[in-house]
Coordinates of C-alpha atoms and ligand atoms in Angstrom, one line a residue:
M1 CA -20.0 -26.9 56.7
E2 CA -16.7 -28.2 55.3
P3 CA -13.7 -26.1 56.3
T4 CA -12.5 -26.0 52.7
T5 CA -15.8 -24.6 51.6
V6 CA -15.8 -21.9 54.2
W7 CA -12.2 -21.1 53.4
Q8 CA -12.8 -20.9 49.7
N9 CA -15.6 -18.4 50.2
C10 CA -13.3 -16.5 52.5
L11 CA -10.5 -16.5 49.9
S12 CA -12.7 -15.0 47.3
L13 CA -13.6 -12.2 49.7
I14 CA -10.0 -11.6 50.7
K15 CA -8.9 -11.6 47.1
R16 CA -11.0 -8.5 46.5
R17 CA -9.5 -6.7 49.4
V18 CA -5.8 -7.3 49.0
A19 CA -3.2 -6.8 46.2
A20 CA -2.8 -9.8 43.9
Q21 CA 0.8 -10.4 45.0
T22 CA -0.2 -10.3 48.7
Y23 CA -2.9 -12.7 48.0
Q24 CA -0.6 -15.1 46.2
T25 CA 2.1 -14.8 48.8
W26 CA 0.2 -15.0 52.0
F27 CA -3.2 -16.5 51.3
E28 CA -3.0 -19.0 48.5
P29 CA -0.6 -21.4 50.3
L30 CA -3.0 -21.7 53.3
I31 CA -5.0 -24.8 53.9
A32 CA -8.1 -25.0 55.9
A33 CA -7.4 -27.9 58.3
S34 CA -10.5 -28.0 60.5
L35 CA -13.6 -26.2 61.4
E36 CA -15.0 -26.3 64.9
D37 CA -17.9 -24.4 66.5
S38 CA -16.0 -21.3 67.1
S39 CA -12.8 -21.5 65.1
L40 CA -11.3 -22.3 61.8
T41 CA -7.8 -23.8 61.9
L42 CA -5.5 -22.8 59.0
Q43 CA -2.4 -24.7 58.2
V44 CA 0.6 -22.5 57.5
P45 CA 3.9 -23.5 56.0
S46 CA 6.1 -21.8 58.6
Q47 CA 6.2 -19.9 61.9
F48 CA 7.1 -16.9 59.9
Y49 CA 4.0 -17.1 57.8
Y50 CA 1.9 -17.4 60.8
E51 CA 3.4 -14.4 62.6
W52 CA 3.2 -12.3 59.5
L53 CA -0.4 -13.2 58.7
D54 CA -1.5 -12.8 62.3
S55 CA 0.1 -9.4 62.7
H56 CA -1.0 -8.0 59.3
Y57 CA -4.1 -9.7 58.1
R58 CA -6.0 -10.9 61.1
P59 CA -8.8 -8.3 60.8
I60 CA -9.3 -9.1 57.1
I61 CA -9.4 -12.8 57.8
I62 CA -11.8 -12.5 60.7
D63 CA -14.0 -10.2 58.6
A64 CA -14.1 -12.6 55.7
L65 CA -14.8 -15.5 58.0
R66 CA -17.8 -13.7 59.4
Q67 CA -19.2 -13.0 56.0
A68 CA -18.5 -16.4 54.7
S69 CA -19.9 -18.4 57.6
G70 CA -22.5 -16.0 59.0
K71 CA -21.0 -16.2 62.5
E72 CA -18.1 -15.0 64.6
L73 CA -15.3 -17.4 64.0
Q74 CA -11.8 -17.2 65.5
V75 CA -8.9 -18.2 63.4
R76 CA -6.3 -20.6 64.7
Y77 CA -3.1 -21.7 63.1
S78 CA -1.1 -24.8 62.9
V79 CA 2.4 -24.7 61.5
V80 CA 3.2 -27.7 59.3
L81 CA 6.9 -28.2 58.9
G82 CA 7.3 -31.1 56.6
D83 CA 5.5 -33.8 58.4
V84 CA 5.7 -32.2 61.9
T85 CA 2.7 -30.2 63.1
M86 CA 2.9 -27.7 65.8
E87 CA -0.4 -26.5 67.1
D88 CA -1.0 -22.9 67.9
P89 CA 2.6 -21.8 68.0
R90 CA 1.9 -18.3 69.5
P91 CA 1.9 -19.2 73.1
S92 CA 5.4 -20.5 73.0
F93 CA 6.0 -18.8 76.4
P94 CA 2.6 -19.3 78.1
T95 CA 2.0 -16.7 80.7
G96 CA -0.8 -18.5 82.6
T97 CA 1.5 -20.2 85.0
V98 CA -1.0 -20.7 87.8
E99 CA -2.1 -24.3 88.3
N100 CA -2.9 -26.3 91.3
N101 CA 0.5 -26.1 92.8
G102 CA 0.9 -22.6 91.5
F103 CA 3.2 -23.5 88.6
S104 CA 2.6 -24.7 85.1
K105 CA 3.6 -28.2 84.1
S106 CA 4.5 -27.1 80.7
T107 CA 8.1 -27.2 79.7
Q108 CA 7.6 -24.0 77.7
L109 CA 9.8 -25.1 74.9
N110 CA 9.2 -23.8 71.4
Q111 CA 9.6 -26.6 68.9
R112 CA 10.8 -24.2 66.3
Y113 CA 14.2 -24.3 67.8
T114 CA 16.1 -27.4 66.8
F115 CA 19.6 -28.5 66.1
E116 CA 18.6 -29.3 62.6
N117 CA 17.7 -25.7 61.7
F118 CA 20.6 -24.2 63.6
V119 CA 23.2 -23.3 61.1
E120 CA 26.7 -24.1 62.3
G121 CA 29.6 -21.6 61.7
A122 CA 32.9 -20.8 63.2
G123 CA 31.3 -18.5 65.8
N124 CA 28.9 -21.0 67.3
Q125 CA 30.5 -24.4 66.5
F126 CA 31.8 -25.0 70.0
A127 CA 28.7 -24.0 71.7
K128 CA 26.6 -26.2 69.5
A129 CA 28.9 -29.2 70.0
A130 CA 28.7 -28.7 73.7
A131 CA 25.0 -28.4 73.7
L132 CA 24.6 -31.4 71.5
S133 CA 26.8 -33.6 73.6
I134 CA 24.5 -33.0 76.5
C135 CA 21.7 -34.6 74.5
Q136 CA 23.6 -37.9 74.3
R137 CA 22.5 -40.0 77.2
S138 CA 25.9 -41.5 77.7
Q139 CA 27.4 -38.1 77.9
K140 CA 25.1 -36.8 80.6
N141 CA 26.7 -34.7 83.2
L142 CA 29.8 -34.3 81.2
F143 CA 29.4 -30.5 81.3
N144 CA 27.4 -29.5 84.3
P145 CA 26.4 -26.8 84.3
L146 CA 26.8 -25.6 80.8
V147 CA 26.9 -21.9 80.4
I148 CA 26.5 -20.3 77.0
Y149 CA 27.2 -16.7 76.7
G150 CA 27.2 -14.2 73.8
G151 CA 25.6 -11.1 72.3
V152 CA 22.0 -10.5 71.5
G153 CA 20.4 -12.5 68.7
L154 CA 23.3 -14.9 68.2
G155 CA 21.3 -18.1 68.9
K156 CA 21.6 -18.7 72.7
T157 CA 17.9 -19.2 73.2
H158 CA 17.8 -21.3 70.1
L159 CA 20.5 -23.6 71.3
L160 CA 19.1 -23.9 74.8
Q161 CA 15.7 -24.8 73.6
A162 CA 17.1 -27.2 71.0
V163 CA 18.7 -29.2 73.8
G164 CA 15.3 -29.4 75.5
N165 CA 13.5 -30.4 72.4
K166 CA 16.1 -33.0 71.5
V167 CA 16.3 -34.5 75.0
L168 CA 12.5 -34.7 75.1
A169 CA 12.4 -36.3 71.6
N170 CA 14.8 -39.0 72.8
D171 CA 13.0 -39.6 76.0
P172 CA 9.5 -38.0 76.4
N173 CA 9.5 -38.9 80.1
T174 CA 12.3 -36.6 80.9
T175 CA 11.1 -33.6 83.0
I176 CA 12.5 -30.4 81.6
I177 CA 11.8 -26.9 82.6
Y178 CA 12.8 -24.0 80.3
T179 CA 12.6 -20.7 82.1
T180 CA 14.1 -17.3 82.0
S181 CA 15.7 -15.7 85.0
E182 CA 12.9 -13.2 84.8
K183 CA 10.2 -15.8 85.1
F184 CA 12.1 -17.6 87.8
T185 CA 12.2 -14.3 89.7
L186 CA 8.5 -13.7 89.1
D187 CA 7.6 -17.2 90.2
F188 CA 9.7 -16.8 93.3
I189 CA 8.1 -13.4 94.2
T190 CA 4.6 -14.8 93.6
S191 CA 5.4 -17.8 95.7
I192 CA 6.3 -15.6 98.6
Q193 CA 3.2 -13.5 98.2
K194 CA 1.0 -16.5 98.1
N195 CA 2.8 -18.5 100.8
R196 CA 3.8 -21.1 98.4
T197 CA 7.5 -21.2 98.7
T198 CA 7.5 -25.0 99.2
A199 CA 5.6 -25.5 96.0
F200 CA 8.0 -23.2 94.2
S201 CA 11.0 -25.2 95.4
K202 CA 9.4 -28.4 94.5
Y203 CA 8.5 -27.2 91.1
Y204 CA 12.0 -26.2 90.1
R205 CA 13.7 -29.0 91.8
N206 CA 11.6 -31.8 90.5
V207 CA 13.3 -31.8 87.1
D208 CA 15.8 -33.8 85.2
M209 CA 17.0 -30.8 83.4
L210 CA 16.7 -27.1 84.1
L211 CA 17.3 -24.6 81.3
V212 CA 17.6 -21.0 82.4
D213 CA 17.8 -18.3 79.8
D214 CA 19.4 -14.9 80.2
I215 CA 20.6 -15.2 83.8
Q216 CA 22.0 -11.6 83.6
F217 CA 18.6 -10.6 85.0
F218 CA 19.6 -12.2 88.2
Q219 CA 22.0 -9.4 88.8
K220 CA 21.4 -7.6 92.0
K221 CA 18.4 -9.6 93.0
E222 CA 19.9 -11.1 96.0
Q223 CA 17.0 -13.0 97.4
T224 CA 16.2 -14.6 94.1
Q225 CA 19.8 -15.5 93.6
E226 CA 19.8 -17.2 96.9
Q227 CA 16.8 -19.2 95.8
F228 CA 18.5 -20.0 92.5
F229 CA 21.6 -21.0 94.3
H230 CA 19.7 -23.5 96.4
T231 CA 17.9 -24.9 93.5
F232 CA 21.1 -25.1 91.6
N233 CA 22.9 -27.0 94.3
D234 CA 20.1 -29.3 94.9
L235 CA 19.9 -30.3 91.2
Y236 CA 23.6 -30.4 90.8
Q237 CA 24.1 -32.7 93.8
R238 CA 21.5 -35.1 92.4
G239 CA 23.3 -35.1 89.0
K240 CA 20.6 -33.2 87.2
Q241 CA 21.7 -31.2 84.2
I242 CA 21.6 -27.4 84.3
I243 CA 22.2 -25.2 81.3
M244 CA 22.2 -21.4 81.4
T245 CA 22.7 -18.6 79.0
L246 CA 23.8 -15.0 79.5
D247 CA 24.6 -12.0 77.3
R248 CA 28.1 -11.4 78.6
P249 CA 31.1 -13.3 80.1
P250 CA 30.2 -14.5 83.6
S251 CA 33.1 -12.5 84.9
E252 CA 31.4 -9.3 83.8
L253 CA 28.3 -10.0 85.8
S254 CA 28.1 -7.5 88.5
G255 CA 26.0 -8.2 91.5
L256 CA 26.0 -12.0 91.0
T257 CA 27.3 -13.6 94.1
D258 CA 30.8 -15.1 93.8
R259 CA 29.7 -18.4 95.0
L260 CA 27.1 -18.6 92.2
I261 CA 29.7 -17.7 89.7
S262 CA 32.2 -20.1 91.1
R263 CA 29.6 -22.9 90.7
F264 CA 29.7 -22.2 87.0
Q265 CA 33.4 -23.0 86.8
A266 CA 32.7 -26.5 87.7
G267 CA 31.1 -27.1 84.3
L268 CA 31.8 -25.6 80.9
I269 CA 31.5 -22.1 79.8
V270 CA 31.3 -21.5 76.1
D271 CA 30.8 -18.4 74.0
I272 CA 29.0 -17.6 70.8
H273 CA 30.5 -15.1 68.4
P274 CA 28.7 -13.2 65.6
P275 CA 28.4 -15.3 62.4
D276 CA 30.9 -14.7 59.6
L277 CA 29.8 -13.9 56.0
E278 CA 29.5 -17.5 54.9
T279 CA 27.4 -18.5 58.0
R280 CA 25.2 -15.5 57.4
I281 CA 24.6 -16.5 53.8
A282 CA 23.9 -20.1 55.0
I283 CA 21.4 -18.9 57.6
L284 CA 19.5 -16.7 55.1
M285 CA 19.4 -19.5 52.6
R286 CA 18.1 -21.9 55.2
K287 CA 15.4 -19.4 56.4
A288 CA 14.3 -18.8 52.8
E289 CA 14.1 -22.5 52.2
E290 CA 12.2 -23.1 55.4
D291 CA 9.7 -20.5 54.4
G292 CA 9.5 -21.8 50.8
L293 CA 10.8 -18.6 49.4
D294 CA 12.6 -18.2 46.2
I295 CA 15.1 -15.5 46.7
P296 CA 17.9 -14.9 44.1
Y297 CA 21.2 -15.9 45.4
D298 CA 22.8 -12.5 44.8
T299 CA 20.2 -10.9 47.0
V300 CA 20.9 -13.3 49.8
E301 CA 24.6 -12.6 49.5
Y302 CA 23.9 -8.9 49.5
L303 CA 21.8 -9.0 52.6
A304 CA 24.3 -11.2 54.4
S305 CA 27.1 -8.9 53.6
C306 CA 25.3 -5.8 54.8
I307 CA 23.6 -7.0 57.9
K308 CA 26.3 -8.2 60.3
S309 CA 25.4 -7.6 63.8
N310 CA 23.3 -10.6 64.6
V311 CA 21.0 -13.3 63.3
R312 CA 17.9 -11.7 64.6
D313 CA 18.6 -8.6 62.4
L314 CA 19.3 -10.9 59.5
E315 CA 15.9 -12.5 59.9
G316 CA 14.4 -9.1 60.3
A317 CA 15.9 -8.0 57.0
L318 CA 14.5 -11.0 55.3
I319 CA 11.1 -10.5 56.6
R320 CA 11.1 -6.8 55.7
L321 CA 12.2 -7.7 52.2
L322 CA 9.3 -10.1 51.8
A323 CA 6.9 -7.6 53.2
Y324 CA 8.1 -5.0 50.7
S325 CA 7.9 -7.3 47.8
S326 CA 4.4 -8.3 48.8
L327 CA 3.1 -4.9 49.6
R328 CA 4.7 -3.2 46.6
R329 CA 3.9 -6.1 44.4
Q330 CA 7.4 -6.3 43.2
E331 CA 9.6 -9.3 42.7
I332 CA 12.4 -9.8 45.2
T333 CA 15.4 -8.2 43.5
L334 CA 18.7 -6.8 44.5
E335 CA 17.3 -3.3 44.0
L336 CA 14.5 -4.0 46.5
A337 CA 17.1 -5.5 48.9
R338 CA 19.1 -2.3 48.7
T339 CA 16.0 -0.3 49.7
V340 CA 15.5 -2.5 52.7
V341 CA 19.1 -2.4 53.7
Q342 CA 19.1 1.4 53.3
E343 CA 16.2 1.6 55.7
I344 CA 17.7 -0.6 58.2
L345 CA 21.2 0.8 58.2
G346 CA 20.4 4.4 57.3
K347 CA 20.9 6.0 54.0
K348 CA 24.6 6.4 54.0
A349 CA 25.4 2.8 54.0
T350 CA 24.4 2.0 50.5
K351 CA 25.2 4.7 47.9
S352 CA 25.8 3.0 44.6
V353 CA 29.5 2.6 44.3
T354 CA 31.2 0.5 41.6
V355 CA 33.9 -2.0 42.1
D356 CA 36.1 0.0 39.9
E357 CA 35.7 3.1 42.0
I358 CA 36.6 1.1 45.1
I359 CA 39.7 -0.4 43.4
K360 CA 40.8 3.1 42.5
L361 CA 40.4 4.5 46.0
I362 CA 42.1 1.6 47.7
S363 CA 44.9 1.7 45.2
E364 CA 45.5 5.4 46.1
D365 CA 45.0 5.0 49.8
F366 CA 47.2 1.9 50.2
N367 CA 49.7 3.2 47.7
V368 CA 49.5 0.0 45.6
K369 CA 49.2 0.1 41.8
E370 CA 45.8 -0.8 40.5
T371 CA 47.3 -3.6 38.4
S372 CA 49.0 -5.0 41.5
L373 CA 45.9 -4.6 43.6
V374 CA 43.8 -6.7 41.2
G375 CA 46.6 -8.9 40.0
K376 CA 48.0 -12.2 41.1
G377 CA 50.9 -10.9 43.3
R378 CA 51.1 -12.4 46.8
R379 CA 53.1 -9.6 48.3
K380 CA 51.8 -8.9 51.8
D381 CA 50.9 -5.3 51.2
F382 CA 49.1 -6.2 47.9
V383 CA 47.1 -8.9 49.6
Y384 CA 46.2 -6.7 52.5
A385 CA 44.9 -3.9 50.2
R386 CA 43.2 -6.4 48.0
H387 CA 41.3 -7.9 50.9
V388 CA 40.0 -4.5 52.0
A389 CA 39.0 -3.7 48.4
M390 CA 37.1 -7.0 48.1
Y391 CA 35.5 -6.4 51.5
L392 CA 34.3 -3.0 50.6
A393 CA 33.1 -4.1 47.2
R394 CA 31.1 -6.8 48.8
E395 CA 29.6 -4.4 51.3
L396 CA 29.0 -1.4 49.1
T397 CA 28.3 -2.4 45.6
G398 CA 25.8 -5.2 45.9
A399 CA 27.9 -7.1 43.2
S400 CA 27.9 -10.8 43.7
L401 CA 30.9 -12.6 45.1
V402 CA 31.5 -14.1 41.7
S403 CA 31.5 -10.8 39.9
I404 CA 33.7 -9.2 42.5
G405 CA 36.1 -12.1 41.9
L406 CA 36.1 -11.3 38.2
H407 CA 37.4 -7.8 38.9
F408 CA 40.3 -9.3 40.7
A409 CA 41.9 -11.4 38.0
G410 CA 39.1 -13.9 37.9
R411 CA 39.4 -15.1 41.5
D412 CA 36.6 -17.4 42.5
H413 CA 33.9 -16.5 45.1
S414 CA 35.5 -18.5 47.9
T415 CA 38.5 -16.3 47.7
V416 CA 36.3 -13.2 48.1
I417 CA 34.6 -14.8 51.1
H418 CA 38.0 -15.6 52.6
A419 CA 39.0 -11.9 52.1
C420 CA 35.9 -10.6 53.7
K421 CA 36.4 -12.9 56.6
N422 CA 39.9 -11.8 57.1
V423 CA 38.9 -8.2 57.1
E424 CA 36.1 -8.8 59.6
T425 CA 38.4 -10.7 61.9
A426 CA 41.1 -8.0 61.7
M427 CA 38.6 -5.3 62.3
A428 CA 37.3 -7.1 65.4
A429 CA 40.8 -7.5 66.7
E430 CA 42.2 -4.0 65.9
P431 CA 40.1 -0.9 66.5
A432 CA 42.6 1.2 64.5
F433 CA 42.1 -1.0 61.4
Q434 CA 38.3 -0.9 61.9
A435 CA 38.5 2.9 62.0
K436 CA 40.5 2.9 58.8
V437 CA 38.0 0.8 57.0
D438 CA 35.2 2.9 58.4
N439 CA 36.9 6.0 57.0
L440 CA 37.4 4.4 53.6
R441 CA 33.7 3.4 53.5
K442 CA 32.8 7.0 54.4
G443 CA 34.9 8.3 51.7
L444 CA 33.3 6.0 49.2
T445 CA 29.8 6.6 50.2
N446 CA 30.1 10.4 50.2
M447 CA 32.0 10.4 47.0
V448 CA 29.1 9.4 44.8
F449 CA 25.8 11.1 44.5
Ligands
ADP501 P1 19.7 -14.9 71.6 O1 19.0 -15.8 72.5 O2 21.2 -15.2 71.6 O3 19.5 -13.5 71.7 P2 18.1 -16.3 69.6 O4 18.4 -17.7 70.0 O5 16.8 -15.7 70.1 O6 19.3 -15.3 70.1 O7 18.3 -16.1 68.1 C1 17.6 -15.0 67.3 C2 17.0 -15.6 66.1 O8 18.1 -16.0 65.2 C3 16.2 -16.8 66.3 O9 15.1 -16.8 65.4 C4 17.1 -18.0 66.0 O10 16.3 -19.1 65.5 C5 17.9 -17.4 64.9 N1 19.3 -18.0 64.9 C6 20.3 -17.6 65.6 N2 21.4 -18.3 65.3 C7 21.1 -19.1 64.3 C8 21.8 -20.1 63.6 N3 23.1 -20.4 63.8 N4 21.1 -20.8 62.6 C9 19.8 -20.5 62.4 N5 19.1 -19.6 63.1 C10 19.7 -18.9 64.0
MG502 MG1 17.6 -15.2 74.0

């Protein structure tokens, strides 16, 4: 049987079982790529599609396949990104590590992580530049080791794997191992249990580049650290590149031996900060585009201004929004985005407040006349209050940057972005200011019912 025939039959079965919008969103775009004895491979437009389909509709697909083909077929996926195909993306971190020598040959890199789809912003620029420079052959060993640190979900793993992917693309013969400190530890323990410590050393030392993610898990594991230290030294002395990530500044790692930490100083330590508003908008737009989704710009802006903590949450919000729209059979709108954000941040965060109400409150609280607050005056106290008003408007009203700008003497959207950035920076630097803004927000969100 032809894969397309089987799939067409499946589709007509699925169509009867799911909502129309769900069908259009998740099933219509799929292409049956091949049919083997026991499996049908579906081409999906993105990793996200695949994950969503697999976690939500696998039983329905399997069922339909059984009916359509008359036998038990498994479903496999291949993600087609433009002209690049990535087979079966799920086992990006294969767990079956036992091979002849006890360790997998696979580099365990996930091709989804590239420099091309890493959105650059003030918070990650330096880290990205450092990572990128390592990929240039002539620059090799310029920063060795490179240590990237920063909070959860800020793109450390993404950057680390992007280096691996790029170096491999430049020279497929390079031997690269991507590992996490947990896997390294596990491999080490296993090697002791199975009397294979030599194989272990060989495996980790026989590389041109070693990428170790989340080294904070090495904390307090002395024996493993010792092993890592030897591996590190061996690679380092032979001029092999080592890149590591961790979730806090190296100085705050307790229980990591000083000599290991002092080794890091020989290279470059860079940090990643949370993305600012513009970067968050850019990341969301990029994700939407990657997934072929048409999301209104005001909605993107709204999500970006509400979800600030990290990029993973931002992606989560987008996925949730899509899920809602598909499950409730609603278009993606600002209203729907509000619901999603409310759920993520808790109810308080998004009472409907108007820009005018915010202007009024800020004017009273900062003792600046409303006309001055929204006017052109550049006096310091006006500007200060104005920035806070714009920031809160952006966060609480769901009004677009453009329309907020219009409330403030027709300023353009970049001015509003600039204001939001200033406020975010000031809040990060001054806890007292942060508390003030939090209080104002509370006042505003409790005010309206
Ligand atoms: P970390 O390792 O720092 O916890 P990840 O690298 O796993 O974070 O990033 C979390 C998610 O956010 C990933 O899906 C990643 O692709 C995405 N991401 C993070 N930063 C960016 C960025 N600057 N541009 C695009 N995607 C990003
Ligand atoms: Mg990570």
